[in-house]
XYZ file of C-alpha atoms in Angstrom:
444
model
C 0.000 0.000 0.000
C 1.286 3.723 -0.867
C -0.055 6.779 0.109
C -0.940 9.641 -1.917
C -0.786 12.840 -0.042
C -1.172 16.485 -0.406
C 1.694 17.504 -2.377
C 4.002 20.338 -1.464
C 3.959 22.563 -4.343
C 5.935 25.455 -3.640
C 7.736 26.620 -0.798
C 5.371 28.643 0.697
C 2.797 26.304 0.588
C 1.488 24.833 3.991
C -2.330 23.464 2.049
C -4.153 23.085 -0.664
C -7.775 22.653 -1.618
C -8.993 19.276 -3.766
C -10.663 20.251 -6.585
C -11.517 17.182 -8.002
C -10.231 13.476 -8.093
C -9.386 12.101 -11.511
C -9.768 8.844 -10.462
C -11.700 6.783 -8.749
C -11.442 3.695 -6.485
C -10.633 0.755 -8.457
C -8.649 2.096 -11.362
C -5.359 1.354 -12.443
C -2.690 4.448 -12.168
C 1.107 3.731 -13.125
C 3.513 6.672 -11.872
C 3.265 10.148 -13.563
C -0.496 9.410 -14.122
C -2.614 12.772 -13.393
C -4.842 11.681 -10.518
C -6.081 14.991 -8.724
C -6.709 18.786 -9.280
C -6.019 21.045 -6.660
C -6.098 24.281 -5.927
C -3.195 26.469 -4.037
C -3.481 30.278 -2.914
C -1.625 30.684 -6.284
C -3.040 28.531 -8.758
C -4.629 25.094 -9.795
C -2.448 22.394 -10.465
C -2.871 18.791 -11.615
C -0.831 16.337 -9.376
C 0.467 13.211 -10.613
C 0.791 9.734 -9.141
C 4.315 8.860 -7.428
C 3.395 4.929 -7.553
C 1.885 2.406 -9.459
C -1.153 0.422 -8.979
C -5.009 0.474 -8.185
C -7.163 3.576 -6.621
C -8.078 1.682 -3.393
C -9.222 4.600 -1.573
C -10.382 7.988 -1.610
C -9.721 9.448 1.816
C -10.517 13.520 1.322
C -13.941 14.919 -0.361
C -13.349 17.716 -3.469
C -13.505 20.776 -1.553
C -11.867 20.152 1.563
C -8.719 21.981 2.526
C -5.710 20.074 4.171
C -2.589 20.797 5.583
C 0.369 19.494 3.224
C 1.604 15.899 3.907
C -2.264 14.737 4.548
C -3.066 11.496 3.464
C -5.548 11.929 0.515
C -5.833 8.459 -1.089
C -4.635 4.816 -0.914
C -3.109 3.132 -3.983
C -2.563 -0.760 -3.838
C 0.726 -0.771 -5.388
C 1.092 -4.681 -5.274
C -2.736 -5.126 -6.566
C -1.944 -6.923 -10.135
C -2.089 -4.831 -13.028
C -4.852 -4.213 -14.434
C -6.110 -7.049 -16.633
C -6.362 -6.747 -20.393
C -9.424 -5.758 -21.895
C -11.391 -9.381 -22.028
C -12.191 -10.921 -25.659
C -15.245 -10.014 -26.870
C -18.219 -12.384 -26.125
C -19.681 -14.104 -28.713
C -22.783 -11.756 -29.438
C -26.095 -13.732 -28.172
C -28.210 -11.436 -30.177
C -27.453 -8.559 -32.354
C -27.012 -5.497 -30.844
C -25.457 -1.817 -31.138
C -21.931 -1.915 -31.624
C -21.690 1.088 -28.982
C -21.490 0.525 -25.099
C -25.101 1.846 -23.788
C -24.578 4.379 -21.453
C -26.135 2.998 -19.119
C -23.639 0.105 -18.728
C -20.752 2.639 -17.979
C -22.656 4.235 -15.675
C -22.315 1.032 -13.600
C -18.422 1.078 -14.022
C -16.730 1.674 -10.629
C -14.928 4.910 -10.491
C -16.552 6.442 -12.811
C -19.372 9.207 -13.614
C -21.628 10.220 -16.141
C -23.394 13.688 -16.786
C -26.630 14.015 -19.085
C -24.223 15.238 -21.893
C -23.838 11.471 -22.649
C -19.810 11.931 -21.927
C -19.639 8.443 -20.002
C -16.685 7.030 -23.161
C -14.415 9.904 -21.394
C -12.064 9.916 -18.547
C -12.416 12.150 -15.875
C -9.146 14.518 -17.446
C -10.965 14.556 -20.162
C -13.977 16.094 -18.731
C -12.419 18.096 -16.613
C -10.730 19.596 -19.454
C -14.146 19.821 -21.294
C -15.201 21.669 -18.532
C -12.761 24.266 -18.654
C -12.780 24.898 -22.435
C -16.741 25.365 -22.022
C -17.326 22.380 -24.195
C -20.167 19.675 -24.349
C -18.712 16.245 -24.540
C -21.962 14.863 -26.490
C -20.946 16.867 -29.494
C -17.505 15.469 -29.436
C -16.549 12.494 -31.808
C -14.351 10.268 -29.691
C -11.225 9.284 -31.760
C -10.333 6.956 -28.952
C -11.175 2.600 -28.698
C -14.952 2.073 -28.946
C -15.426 5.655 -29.444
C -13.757 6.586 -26.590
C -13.302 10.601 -25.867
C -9.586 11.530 -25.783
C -7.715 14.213 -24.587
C -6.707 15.044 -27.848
C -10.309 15.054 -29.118
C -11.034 17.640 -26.913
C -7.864 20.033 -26.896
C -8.914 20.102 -30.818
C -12.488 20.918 -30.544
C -13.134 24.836 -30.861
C -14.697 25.991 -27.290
C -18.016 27.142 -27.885
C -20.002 29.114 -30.090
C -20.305 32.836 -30.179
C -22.577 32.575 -27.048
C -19.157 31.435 -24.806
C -18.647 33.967 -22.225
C -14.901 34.616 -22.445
C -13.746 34.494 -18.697
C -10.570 33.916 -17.101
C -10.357 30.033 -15.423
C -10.527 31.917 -12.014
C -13.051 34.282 -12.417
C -15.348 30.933 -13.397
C -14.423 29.426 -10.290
C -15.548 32.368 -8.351
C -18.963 32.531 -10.643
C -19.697 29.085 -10.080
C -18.699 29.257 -5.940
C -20.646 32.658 -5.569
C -23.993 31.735 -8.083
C -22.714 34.618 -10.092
C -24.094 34.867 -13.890
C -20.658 35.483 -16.255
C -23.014 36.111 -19.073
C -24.932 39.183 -17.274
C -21.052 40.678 -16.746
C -19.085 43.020 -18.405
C -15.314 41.772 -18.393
C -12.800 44.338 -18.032
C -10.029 42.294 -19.250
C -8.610 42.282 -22.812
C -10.846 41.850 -25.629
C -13.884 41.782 -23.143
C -12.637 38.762 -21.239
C -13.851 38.836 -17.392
C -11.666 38.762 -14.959
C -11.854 37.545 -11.195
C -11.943 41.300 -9.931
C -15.400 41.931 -12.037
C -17.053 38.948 -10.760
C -15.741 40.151 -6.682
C -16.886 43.463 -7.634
C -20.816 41.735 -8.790
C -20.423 39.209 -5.859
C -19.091 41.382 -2.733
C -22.792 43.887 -3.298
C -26.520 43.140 -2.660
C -28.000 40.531 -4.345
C -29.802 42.720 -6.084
C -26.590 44.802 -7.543
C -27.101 44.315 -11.859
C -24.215 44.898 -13.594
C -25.174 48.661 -14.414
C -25.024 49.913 -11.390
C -22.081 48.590 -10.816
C -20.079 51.450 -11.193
C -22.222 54.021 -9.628
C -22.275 51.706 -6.463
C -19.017 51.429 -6.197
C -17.844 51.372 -2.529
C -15.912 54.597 -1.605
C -11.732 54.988 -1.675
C -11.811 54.491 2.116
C -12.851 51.175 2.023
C -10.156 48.579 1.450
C -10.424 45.026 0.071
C -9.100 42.064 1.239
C -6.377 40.647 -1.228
C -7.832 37.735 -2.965
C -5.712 34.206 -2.773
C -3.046 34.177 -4.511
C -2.766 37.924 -4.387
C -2.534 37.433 -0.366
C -0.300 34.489 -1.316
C 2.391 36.566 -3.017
C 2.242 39.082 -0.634
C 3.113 36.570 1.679
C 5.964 35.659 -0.053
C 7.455 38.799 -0.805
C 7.040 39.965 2.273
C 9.352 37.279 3.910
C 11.890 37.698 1.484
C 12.398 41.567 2.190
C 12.282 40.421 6.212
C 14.639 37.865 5.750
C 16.924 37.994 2.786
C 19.363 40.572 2.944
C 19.241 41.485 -1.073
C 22.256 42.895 -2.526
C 21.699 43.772 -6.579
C 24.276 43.894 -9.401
C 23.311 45.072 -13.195
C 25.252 44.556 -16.504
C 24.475 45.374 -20.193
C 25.268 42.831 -22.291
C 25.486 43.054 -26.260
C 23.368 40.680 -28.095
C 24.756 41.346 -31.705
C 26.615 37.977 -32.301
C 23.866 36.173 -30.756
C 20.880 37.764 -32.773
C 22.619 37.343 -36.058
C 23.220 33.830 -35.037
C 19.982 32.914 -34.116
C 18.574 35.079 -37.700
C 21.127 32.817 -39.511
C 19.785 29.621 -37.841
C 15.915 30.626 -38.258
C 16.284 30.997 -41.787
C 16.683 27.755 -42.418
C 13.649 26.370 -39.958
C 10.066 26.326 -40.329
C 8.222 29.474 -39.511
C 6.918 27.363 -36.473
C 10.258 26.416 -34.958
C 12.395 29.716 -35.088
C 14.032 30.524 -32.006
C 13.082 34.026 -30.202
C 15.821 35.878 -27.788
C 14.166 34.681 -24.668
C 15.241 30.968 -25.536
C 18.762 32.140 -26.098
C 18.863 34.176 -22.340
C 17.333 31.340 -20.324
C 19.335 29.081 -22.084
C 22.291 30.755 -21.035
C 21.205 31.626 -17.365
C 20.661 28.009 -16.884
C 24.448 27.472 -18.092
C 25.716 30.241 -15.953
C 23.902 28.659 -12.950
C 25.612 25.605 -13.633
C 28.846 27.390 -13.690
C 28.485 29.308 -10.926
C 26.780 26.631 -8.339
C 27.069 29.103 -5.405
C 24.034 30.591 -6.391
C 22.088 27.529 -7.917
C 20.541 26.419 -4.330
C 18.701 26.921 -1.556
C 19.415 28.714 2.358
C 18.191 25.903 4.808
C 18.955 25.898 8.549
C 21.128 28.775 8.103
C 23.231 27.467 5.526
C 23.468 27.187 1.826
C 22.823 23.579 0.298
C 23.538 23.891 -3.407
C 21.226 21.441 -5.644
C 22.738 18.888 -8.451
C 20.613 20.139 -10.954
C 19.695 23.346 -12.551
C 15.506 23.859 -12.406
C 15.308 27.288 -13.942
C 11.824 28.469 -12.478
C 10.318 31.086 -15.157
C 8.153 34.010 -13.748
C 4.748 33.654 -15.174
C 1.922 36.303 -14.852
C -1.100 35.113 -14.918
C -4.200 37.126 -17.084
C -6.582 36.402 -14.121
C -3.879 38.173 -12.024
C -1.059 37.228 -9.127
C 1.962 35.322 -10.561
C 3.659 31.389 -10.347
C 7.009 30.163 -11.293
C 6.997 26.730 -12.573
C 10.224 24.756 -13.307
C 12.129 24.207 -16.231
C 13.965 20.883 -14.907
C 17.360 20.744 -16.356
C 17.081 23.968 -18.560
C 21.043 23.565 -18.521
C 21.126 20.781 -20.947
C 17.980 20.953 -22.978
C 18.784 21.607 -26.570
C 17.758 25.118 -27.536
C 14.433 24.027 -29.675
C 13.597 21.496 -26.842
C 14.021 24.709 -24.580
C 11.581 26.477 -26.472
C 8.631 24.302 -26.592
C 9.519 23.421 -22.966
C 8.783 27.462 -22.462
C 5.736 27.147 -24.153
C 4.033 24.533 -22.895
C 4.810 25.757 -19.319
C 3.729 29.437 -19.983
C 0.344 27.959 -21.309
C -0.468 25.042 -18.778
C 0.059 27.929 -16.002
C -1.833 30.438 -17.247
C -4.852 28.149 -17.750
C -4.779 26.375 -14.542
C -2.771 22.932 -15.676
C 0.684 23.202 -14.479
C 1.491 19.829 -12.953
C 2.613 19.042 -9.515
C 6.423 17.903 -11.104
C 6.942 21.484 -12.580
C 5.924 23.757 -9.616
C 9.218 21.692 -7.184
C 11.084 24.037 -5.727
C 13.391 25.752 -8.801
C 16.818 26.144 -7.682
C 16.696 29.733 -9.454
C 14.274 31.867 -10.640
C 14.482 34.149 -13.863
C 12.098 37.266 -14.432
C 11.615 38.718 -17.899
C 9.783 42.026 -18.162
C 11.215 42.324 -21.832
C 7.551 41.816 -23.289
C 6.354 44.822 -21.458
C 9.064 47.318 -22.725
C 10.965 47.683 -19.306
C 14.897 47.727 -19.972
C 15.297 46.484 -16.429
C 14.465 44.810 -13.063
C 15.527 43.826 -9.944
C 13.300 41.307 -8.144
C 12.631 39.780 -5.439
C 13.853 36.597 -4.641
C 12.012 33.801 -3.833
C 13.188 32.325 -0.700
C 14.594 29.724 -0.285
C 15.916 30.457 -3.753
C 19.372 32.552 -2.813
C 19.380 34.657 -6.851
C 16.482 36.016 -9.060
C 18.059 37.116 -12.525
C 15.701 39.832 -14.413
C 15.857 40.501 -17.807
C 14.507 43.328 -19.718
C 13.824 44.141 -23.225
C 16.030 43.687 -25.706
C 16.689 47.166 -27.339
C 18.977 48.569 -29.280
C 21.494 50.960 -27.733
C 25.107 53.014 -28.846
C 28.128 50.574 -27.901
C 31.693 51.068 -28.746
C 33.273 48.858 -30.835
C 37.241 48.812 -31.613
C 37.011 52.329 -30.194
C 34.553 53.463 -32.827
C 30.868 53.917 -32.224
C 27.560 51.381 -33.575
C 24.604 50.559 -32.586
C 23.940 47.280 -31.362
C 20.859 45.040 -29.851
C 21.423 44.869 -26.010
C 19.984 43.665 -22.917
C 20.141 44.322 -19.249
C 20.566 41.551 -17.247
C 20.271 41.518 -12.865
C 20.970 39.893 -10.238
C 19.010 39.556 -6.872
C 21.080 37.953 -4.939
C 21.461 36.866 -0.755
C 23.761 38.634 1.027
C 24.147 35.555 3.349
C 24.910 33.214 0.417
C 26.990 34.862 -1.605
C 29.135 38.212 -2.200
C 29.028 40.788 -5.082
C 31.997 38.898 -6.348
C 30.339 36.014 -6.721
C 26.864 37.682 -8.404
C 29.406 39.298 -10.726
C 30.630 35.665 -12.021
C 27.181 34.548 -13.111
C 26.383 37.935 -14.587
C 29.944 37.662 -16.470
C 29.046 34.197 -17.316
C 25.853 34.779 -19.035
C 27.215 37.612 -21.017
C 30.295 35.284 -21.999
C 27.865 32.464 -23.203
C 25.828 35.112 -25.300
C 28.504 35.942 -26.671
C 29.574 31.967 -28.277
C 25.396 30.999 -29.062
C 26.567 28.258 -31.025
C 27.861 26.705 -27.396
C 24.368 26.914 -25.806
C-alpha cells in the first residue's frame, strides 16, 4: 500500500484545496499518471501519481482543505495490473456496436453527466469543462469511441454565445452563483476577470451589472487581497524580512547572438524559429551551472547547493497574481527542446494545468519584463531560492566597438542575490558568465 498525499507545491505552501479526483477507487494508475486537481493560494495544479497500482481509496472529499503531507488516497501498489481488456463475447443477439450508457454508468470509479460523456475519462472532462465544451458533441477518436484528450484540446470551445472568462473568475462565478453572461469583463478583448465577478459578488443581491459602477464602494474602504494575491504578498514579504538582497546590473550586447539565431531561423520552419528569450534562459541556466554558489537553496542557516539546474520562469497570470513553474534541467535541454519546454509551461500555467512535477522548488528563478518594454528589473527573490536574474527588453542601444561607435541590440541583465549566500563577487561571475555564453550561441 502507498499513500498519496497532499503535495508540497511550492515553498510557501502549507495546504491546498482538492478540486476534483481524476480517479476513482478501483482504477489502475502507473507513476506520472494525473490523478487529482487542486487548488493552491496561487493557482490550480494537476498532481500526478508517485506509484503504481489500483485507486483503493479515496480518503478527502473535493472541496476540503488540508494541511500538506495529509493522506488523501490509498493506492494498492502490489494489486496486479490491471487485466487486459477481455475478448469479446460471442454476441447472443445482435445489438449496437456502442457501449449503452447505461452500462458505464455502472463502471466503478466512474461518472456520467446528461451530456452522454460516459466514453471519457475524468481529465478529459475536466478539461471539457474548462474549455466550455459539451462532450456529447464530441466524436471520440479513442477505442470504442472513446473521448480523448486530444479530441477535446482540438475541438473549438463554444459558439459565439461562450462567455470569455478567465479560469478563475469561473471558479468564483460558479462558488458565488454569479451569472458570467450578465457581466461586463474588463479584461482584454472583453474577457472577465476575477476582480469583475468580486466586484458583482461582494454587493446586494440585487446589484445588476449597471449599477455597478455608480455603487461602487468609496476609496476608504479597502479590500481584502484575494488568494493568490494574499499568497504573493506573503511571499514577498518574507523575502524583504529575511533575505538581505544585494543587486548587481550589466548590459550585455546581443549582436553575435541575434545574427546567429537570424542565420539559424532561416533555415527552420516558420513554427520552430528561435526568439531571444530561448537564447537568455538558455544561457542563465548554463551560468547557474557554472556558478553553483548561487544555484541552491538557504536551509537551517546554511546554503545547500542542488545537483541540478531547475530554472523556475516568472509567469503572470491574465486572471492576475503570478507562479514560477520549473524548467527541470534547462542547462542541458537543446535550444528548440528549450523552447517548446517554455511554451508549454507558460500555457499550462496560465490556464490552470501546471502539474505538480513542474511547480518543485526551482533552484533559481528568472524574471523577464522584456515583453512589457521595461529595460530592467531587480526582483525579489524567492526564498529559499538565494538569486532572481531579471531581464529586460532587448533594445537597441550606442556601444563602442574597436574604439569606434555602432549601434547594437542589447539587454540588461540583474541579479538579486542573498547577502548571506553569496558576495558581489560572486553575483558578478554569473552575470559575467551569461554575457560570456551570449557571446559563443553556437555553445548553448
Amino acid at each position: 500500500m502507498a499513500d498519496f498525499t497532499m503535495p508540497s507545491l511550492g515553498a510557501d505552501m502549507d495546504e491546498g484545496t482538492l478540486v476534483e479526483w481524476l480517479v476513482g477507487p478501483g482504477d489502475a494508475v502507473t507513476k506520472g499518471d494525473v490523478v487529482a486537481v487542486v487548488e493552491t493560494a496561487k493557482s490550480t495544479i494537476e498532481v500526478e501519481c508517485f506509484d503504481s497500482g489500483t485507486v483503493g481509496a479515496l480518503l478527502v472529499e473535493p472541496g476540503t482543505t488540508v494541511p500538506v503531507g495529509t493522506r488523501m488516497a490509498v493506492i494498492d501498489s502490489g494489486a496486479e495490473p490491471p487485466a487486459p481488456a477481455p475478448a469479446p463475447a460471442p454476441a447472443p443477439a445482435p445489438a449496437k456496436p456502442t457501449v449503452p450508457t447505461s452500462e458505464l454508468q455502472a463502471a466503478p470509479g466512474h461518472t456520467t453527466t446528461p451530456g452522454g460523456d460516459a466514453v471519457s475519462t475524468p481529465l478529459v472532462r475536466h478539461l471539457a469543462e474548462q474549455k466550455g465544451i459539451d462532450l456529447s458533441s464530441v466524436h471520440g477518436s479513442g477505442k470504442g469511441g472513446r473521448i480523448t484528450r486530444s479530441d477535446v484540446e482540438h475541438t473549438p470551445a463554444e459558439g459565439p454565445h461562450r462567455v470569455k472568462a478567465s479560469p478563475l473568475a469561473r471558479r468564483l462565478a460558479r462558488s458565488s452563483g454569479v451569472d458570467l453572461s450578465a457581466l461586463r469583463g474588463t479584461g482584454r478583448g472583453g474577457t472577465i476577470r476575477a476582480d469583475d465577478v468580486r466586484a458583482v459578488s461582494a454587493g446586494p443581491p440585487s446589484r445588476t451589472v449597471e449599477s455597478r459602477e455608480p455603487a461602487r464602494p468609496s476609496s476608504a474602504t479597502a479590500e481584502p487581497a484575494y488568494p493568490a494575491r494574499a499568497a504573493i504578498a506573503a511571499l514577498v514579504s518574507r523575502a524583504n524580512r529575511e533575505i538581505p538582497h544585494y543587486y548587481l546590473s550589466t548590459t550585455i550586447d546581443l549582436a553575435v547572438a541575434m545574427a546567429w539565431m537570424r542565420d539559424r531561423n532561416a533555415s527552420r520552419p516558420v513554427a520552430e524559429r528561435l526568439v531571444p528569450a530561448a537564447l537568455l534562459l538558455k544561457s542563465v541556466a548554463l551560468a547557474a551551472r557554472q556558478v553553483p554558489e548561487l544555484n541552491g537553496y538557504w536551509k537551517d542557516e546554511a546554503f545547500v547547493p542542488s545537483p541540478a539546474v531547475r530554472l523556475g520562469v516568472a509567469v503572470s497570470l491574465r486572471g492576475g497574481g503570478l507562479v514560477a513553474p520549473a524548467l527541470a534541467d534547462a542547462d542541458t535541454m537543446p535550444l528548440p527542446e528549450l523552447m517548446a519546454a517554455l511554451k508549454g509551461l507558460v500555457s499550462r500555467a496560465r490556464s490552470g494545468r501546471l502539474r505538480a512535477s513542474e511547480t518543485a522548488d526551482p533552484t533559481l528563478t528568472v524574471t523577464n519584463l522584456g515583453d512589457q518594454g521595461v529595460e530592467a528589473v531587480f526582483g525579489v527573490i524567492y526564498p529559499p531560492q538565494v538569486a532572481l536574474v531579471g531581464l529586460g527588453c532587448v533594445t537597441e542601444r550606442p556601444v563602442a566597438v574597436d574604439g569606434m561607435l555602432t549601434v547594437h541590440p542589447t539587454v540588461t541583465a540583474t541579479l538579486a542575490a542573498d547577502h548571506r549566500a553569496s558576495d558581489g563577487t560572486t553575483g558578478a561571475r554569473l552575470l559575467t558568465a551569461i554575457d560570456r555564453l551570449l557571446q559563443r550561441p553556437e555553445e548553448l
